[in-house]
CSV table of C-alpha atoms in Angstrom, one decimal:
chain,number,residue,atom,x,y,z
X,156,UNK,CA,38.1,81.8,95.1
X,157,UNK,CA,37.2,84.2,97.8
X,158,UNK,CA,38.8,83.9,101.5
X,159,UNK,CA,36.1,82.1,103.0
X,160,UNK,CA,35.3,82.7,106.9
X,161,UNK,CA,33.0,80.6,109.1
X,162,UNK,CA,32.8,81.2,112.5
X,163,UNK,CA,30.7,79.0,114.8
X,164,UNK,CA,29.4,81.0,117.8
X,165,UNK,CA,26.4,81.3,120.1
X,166,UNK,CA,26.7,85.3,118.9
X,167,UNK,CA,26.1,85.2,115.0
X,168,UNK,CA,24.7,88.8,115.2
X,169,UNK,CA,28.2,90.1,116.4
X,170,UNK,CA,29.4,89.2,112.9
X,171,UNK,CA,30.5,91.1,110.8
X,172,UNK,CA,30.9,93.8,113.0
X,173,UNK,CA,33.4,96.2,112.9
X,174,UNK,CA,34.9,93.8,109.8
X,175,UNK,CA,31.9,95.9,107.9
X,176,UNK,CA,33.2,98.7,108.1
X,177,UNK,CA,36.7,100.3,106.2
X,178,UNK,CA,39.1,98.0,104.5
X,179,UNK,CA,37.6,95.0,105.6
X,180,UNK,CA,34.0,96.4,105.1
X,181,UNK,CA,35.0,97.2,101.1
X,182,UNK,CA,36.4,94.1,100.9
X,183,UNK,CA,33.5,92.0,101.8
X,184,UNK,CA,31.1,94.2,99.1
X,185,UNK,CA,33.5,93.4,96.9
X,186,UNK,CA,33.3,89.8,97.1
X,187,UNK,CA,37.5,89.5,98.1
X,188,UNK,CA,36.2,87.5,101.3
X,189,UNK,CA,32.5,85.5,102.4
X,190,UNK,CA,31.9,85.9,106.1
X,191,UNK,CA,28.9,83.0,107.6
X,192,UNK,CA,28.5,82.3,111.0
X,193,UNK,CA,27.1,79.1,112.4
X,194,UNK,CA,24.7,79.2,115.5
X,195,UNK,CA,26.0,76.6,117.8
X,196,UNK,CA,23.1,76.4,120.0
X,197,UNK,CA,21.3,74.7,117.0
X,198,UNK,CA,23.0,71.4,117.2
X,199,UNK,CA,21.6,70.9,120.7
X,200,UNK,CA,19.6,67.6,121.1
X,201,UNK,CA,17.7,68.5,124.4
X,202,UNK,CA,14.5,70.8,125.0
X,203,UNK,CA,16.5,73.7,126.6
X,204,UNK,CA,19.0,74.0,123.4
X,205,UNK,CA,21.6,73.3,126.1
X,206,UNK,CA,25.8,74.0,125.0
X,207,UNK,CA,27.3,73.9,128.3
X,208,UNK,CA,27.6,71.9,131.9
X,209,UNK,CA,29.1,71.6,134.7
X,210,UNK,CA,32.8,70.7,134.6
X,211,UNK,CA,33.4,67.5,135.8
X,212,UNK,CA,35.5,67.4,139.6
X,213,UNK,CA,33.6,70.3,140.4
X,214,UNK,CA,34.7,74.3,140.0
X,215,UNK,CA,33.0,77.4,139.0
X,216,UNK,CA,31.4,78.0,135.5
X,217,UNK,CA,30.5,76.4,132.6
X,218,UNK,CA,32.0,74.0,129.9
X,219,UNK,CA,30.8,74.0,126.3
X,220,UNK,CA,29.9,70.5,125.5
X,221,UNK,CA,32.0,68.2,122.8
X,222,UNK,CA,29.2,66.6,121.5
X,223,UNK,CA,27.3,69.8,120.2
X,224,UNK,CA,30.6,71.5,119.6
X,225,UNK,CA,31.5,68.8,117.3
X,226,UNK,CA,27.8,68.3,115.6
X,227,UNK,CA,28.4,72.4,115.0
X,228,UNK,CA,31.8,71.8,113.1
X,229,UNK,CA,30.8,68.7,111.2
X,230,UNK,CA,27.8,70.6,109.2
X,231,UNK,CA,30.7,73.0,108.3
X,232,UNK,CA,32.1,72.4,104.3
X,233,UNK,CA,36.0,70.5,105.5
X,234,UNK,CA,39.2,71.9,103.4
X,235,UNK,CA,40.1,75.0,105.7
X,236,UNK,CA,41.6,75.8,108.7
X,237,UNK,CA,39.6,75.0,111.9
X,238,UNK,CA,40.9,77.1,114.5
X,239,UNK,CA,39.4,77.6,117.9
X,240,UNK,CA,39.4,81.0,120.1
X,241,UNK,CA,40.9,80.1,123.1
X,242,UNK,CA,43.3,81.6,126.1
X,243,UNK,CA,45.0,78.3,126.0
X,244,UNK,CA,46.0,78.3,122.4
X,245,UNK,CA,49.5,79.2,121.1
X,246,UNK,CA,49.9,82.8,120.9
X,247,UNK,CA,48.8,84.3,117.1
X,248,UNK,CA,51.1,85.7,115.3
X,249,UNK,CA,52.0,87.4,111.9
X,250,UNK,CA,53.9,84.6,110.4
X,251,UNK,CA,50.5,82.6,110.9
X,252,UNK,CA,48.4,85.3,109.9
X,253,UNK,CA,50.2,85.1,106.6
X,254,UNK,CA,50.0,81.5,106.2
X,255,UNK,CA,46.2,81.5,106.8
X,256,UNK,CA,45.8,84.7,104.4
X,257,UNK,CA,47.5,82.6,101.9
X,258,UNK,CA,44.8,79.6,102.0
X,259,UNK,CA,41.1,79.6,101.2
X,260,UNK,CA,40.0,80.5,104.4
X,261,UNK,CA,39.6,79.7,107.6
X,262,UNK,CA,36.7,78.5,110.1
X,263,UNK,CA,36.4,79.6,113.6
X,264,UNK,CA,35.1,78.2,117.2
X,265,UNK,CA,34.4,80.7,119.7
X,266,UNK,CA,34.9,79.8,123.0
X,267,UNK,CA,32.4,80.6,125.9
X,268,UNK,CA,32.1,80.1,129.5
X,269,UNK,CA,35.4,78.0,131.3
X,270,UNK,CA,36.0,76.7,127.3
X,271,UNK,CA,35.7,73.9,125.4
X,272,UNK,CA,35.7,69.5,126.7
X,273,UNK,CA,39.1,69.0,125.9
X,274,UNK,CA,38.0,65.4,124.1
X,275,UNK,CA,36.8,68.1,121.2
X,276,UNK,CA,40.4,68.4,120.8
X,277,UNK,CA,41.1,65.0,121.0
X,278,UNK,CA,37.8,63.9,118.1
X,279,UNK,CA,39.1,66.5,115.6
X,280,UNK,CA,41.9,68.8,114.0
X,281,UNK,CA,41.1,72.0,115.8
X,282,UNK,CA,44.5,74.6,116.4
X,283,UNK,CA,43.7,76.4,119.5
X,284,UNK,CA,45.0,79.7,119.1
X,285,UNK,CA,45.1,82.9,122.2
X,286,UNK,CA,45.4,86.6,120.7
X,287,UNK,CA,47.3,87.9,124.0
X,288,UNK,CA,47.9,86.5,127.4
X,289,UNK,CA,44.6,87.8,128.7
X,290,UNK,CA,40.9,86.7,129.3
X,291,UNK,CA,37.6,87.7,127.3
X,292,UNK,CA,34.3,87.0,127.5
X,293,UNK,CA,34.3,85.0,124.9
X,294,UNK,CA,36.2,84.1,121.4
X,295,UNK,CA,33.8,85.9,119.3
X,296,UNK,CA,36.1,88.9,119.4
X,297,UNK,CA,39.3,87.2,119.6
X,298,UNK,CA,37.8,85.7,116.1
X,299,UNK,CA,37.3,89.5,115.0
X,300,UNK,CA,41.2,90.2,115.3
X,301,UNK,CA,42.2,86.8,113.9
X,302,UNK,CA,40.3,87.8,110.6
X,303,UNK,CA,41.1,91.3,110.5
X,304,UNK,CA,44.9,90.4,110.5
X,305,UNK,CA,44.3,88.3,107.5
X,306,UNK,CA,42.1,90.5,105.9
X,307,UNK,CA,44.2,93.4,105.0
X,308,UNK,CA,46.8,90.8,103.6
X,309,UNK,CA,44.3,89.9,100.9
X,310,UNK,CA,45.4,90.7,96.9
X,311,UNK,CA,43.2,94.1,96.6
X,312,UNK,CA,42.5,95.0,100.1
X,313,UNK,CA,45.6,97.4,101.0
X,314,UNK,CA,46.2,98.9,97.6
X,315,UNK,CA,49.5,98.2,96.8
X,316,UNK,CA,51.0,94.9,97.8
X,317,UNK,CA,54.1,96.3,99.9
X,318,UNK,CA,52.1,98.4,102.2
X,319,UNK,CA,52.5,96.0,104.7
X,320,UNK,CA,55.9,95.0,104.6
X,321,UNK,CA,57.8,97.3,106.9
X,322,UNK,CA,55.3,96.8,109.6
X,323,UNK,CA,55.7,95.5,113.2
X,324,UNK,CA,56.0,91.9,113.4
X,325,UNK,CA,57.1,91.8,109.7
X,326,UNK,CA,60.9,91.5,110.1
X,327,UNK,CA,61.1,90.6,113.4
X,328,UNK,CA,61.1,94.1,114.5
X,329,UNK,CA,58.5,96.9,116.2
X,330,UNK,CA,57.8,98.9,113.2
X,331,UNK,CA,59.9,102.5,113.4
X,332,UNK,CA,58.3,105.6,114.5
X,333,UNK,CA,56.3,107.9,112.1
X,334,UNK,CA,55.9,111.4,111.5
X,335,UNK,CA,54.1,113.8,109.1
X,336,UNK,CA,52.9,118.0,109.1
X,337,UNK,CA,53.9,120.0,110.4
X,338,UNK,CA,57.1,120.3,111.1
X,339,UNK,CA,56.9,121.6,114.4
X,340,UNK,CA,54.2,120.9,117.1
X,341,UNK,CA,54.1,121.9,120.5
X,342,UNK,CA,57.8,122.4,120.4
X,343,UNK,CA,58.6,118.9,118.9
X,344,UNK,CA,60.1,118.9,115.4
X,345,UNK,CA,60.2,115.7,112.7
X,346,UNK,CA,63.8,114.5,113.2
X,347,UNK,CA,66.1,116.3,110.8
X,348,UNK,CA,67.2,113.2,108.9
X,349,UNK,CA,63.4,112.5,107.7
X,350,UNK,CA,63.8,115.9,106.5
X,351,UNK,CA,67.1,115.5,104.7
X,352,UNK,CA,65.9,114.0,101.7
X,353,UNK,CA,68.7,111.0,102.1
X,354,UNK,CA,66.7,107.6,101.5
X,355,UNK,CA,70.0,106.3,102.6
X,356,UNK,CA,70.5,108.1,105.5
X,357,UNK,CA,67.1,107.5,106.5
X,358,UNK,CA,66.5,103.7,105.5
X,359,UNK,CA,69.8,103.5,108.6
X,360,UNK,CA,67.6,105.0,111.0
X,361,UNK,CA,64.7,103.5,110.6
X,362,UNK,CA,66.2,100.7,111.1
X,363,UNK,CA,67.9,101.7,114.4
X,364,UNK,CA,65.2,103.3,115.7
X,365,UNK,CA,62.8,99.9,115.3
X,366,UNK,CA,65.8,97.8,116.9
X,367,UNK,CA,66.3,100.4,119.9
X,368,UNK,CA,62.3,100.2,120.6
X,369,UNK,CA,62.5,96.7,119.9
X,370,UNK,CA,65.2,96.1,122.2
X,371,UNK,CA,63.3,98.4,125.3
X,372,UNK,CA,60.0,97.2,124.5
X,373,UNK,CA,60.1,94.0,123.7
X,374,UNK,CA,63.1,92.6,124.9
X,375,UNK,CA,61.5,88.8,123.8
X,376,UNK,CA,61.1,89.9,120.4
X,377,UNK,CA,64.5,91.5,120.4
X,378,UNK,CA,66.1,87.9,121.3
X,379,UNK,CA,64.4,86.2,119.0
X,380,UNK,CA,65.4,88.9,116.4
X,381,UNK,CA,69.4,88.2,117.6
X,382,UNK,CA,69.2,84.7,117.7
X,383,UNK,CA,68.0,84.5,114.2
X,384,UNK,CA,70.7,87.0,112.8
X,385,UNK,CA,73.5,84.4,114.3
């Protein structure tokens, strides 16, 4: 079976968007993954096709309401993943990625406005998730990286099956610096050990190289890295 996406939004026509295109684009002609959207606004009850209200105690915005939230998700097939898009979700990150690229797929709430009534959290097995610690306009493109990150992990989307692995994220680590022609540029030359021919030799830095930008760049990825080797 294919990896199956449904993402419930009030912007179907954003999908598939850039996942048309490229890897992800080839992929979805080729049947490796389904993309369906839901419109939310369909499951309202009322004459205005009202999703949001006022949050309760007062403030600024709007909230997207439980009840047509929920009557959204329930006409949705069960058996996957039901994540929603939100700032207030545990970060994403690779290890998931791979876990959800692993299943059958995944289906995704898009957050709009202030968010969701928390009670829609409560009523049903929802994972937030947040992409960064950042705000968008809404989850619709939050739900665009999400399935772009499992995408390319698919059997047949990145050609051979290692491609990935010495990526950032993979081991723990920034991924190392590349290089390619020409030699020289602007003054700048490819470091002579990727020149040297020494697999060996260059496997060691490599390796240094994505632990020293770890370790500068990322110094909470670089203590999670130690702590792990211990």
């Amino acid at each position: 079976m294919p990896f199956a996406a449904t993402i419930l939004t009030l912007y179907p026509e954003m999908f598939p968007g850039p996942l048309g295109q490229s890897l992800a684009g080839r992929a979805l002609g080729e049947g490796l993954w389904s993309c369906d959207t839901v419109q939310i606004r369909d499951f309202a009850t009322d004459r205005h096709r009202s999703v949001d209200d006022t949050p309760a105690g007062g403030g600024a915005g709007m909230v997207l309401r439980a009840d047509v939230v929920a009557a959204a998700l329930d006409s949705v097939a069960g058996g996957r993943p039901v994540l929603a898009m939100t700032p207030r979700g545990r970060p994403l990150t690779q290890a998931r990625v791979r876990a959800l690229a692993a299943g059958p797929g995944v289906t995704l709430l898009c957050g709009r406005f202030e968010g969701f009534d928390e009670r829609l959290f409560e009523a049903r097995a929802i994972e937030p998730v947040s992409i960064g610690d950042y705000v968008l306009s809404g989850g619709e493109t939050a739900a665009i990286v999400l399935l772009d990150a499992c995408i390319r992990l698919l059997p047949g989307v990145m050609g051979a099956a290692s491609s990935g692995d010495d990526e950032s994220f993979e081991s723990g680590l920034l991924e190392y610096p590349h290089y390619t022609r020409p030699v020289e540029w602007e003054g700048r030359t490819i470091p002579e050990v990727l020149r040297s021919g020494d697999h060996a030799k260059i496997a060691a830095w490599r390796k240094q190289r994505a632990e020293d930008d770890t370790r500068l760049r990322r110094p909470d990825l670089w203590e999670r890295y130690r702590n792990a080797r211990d």
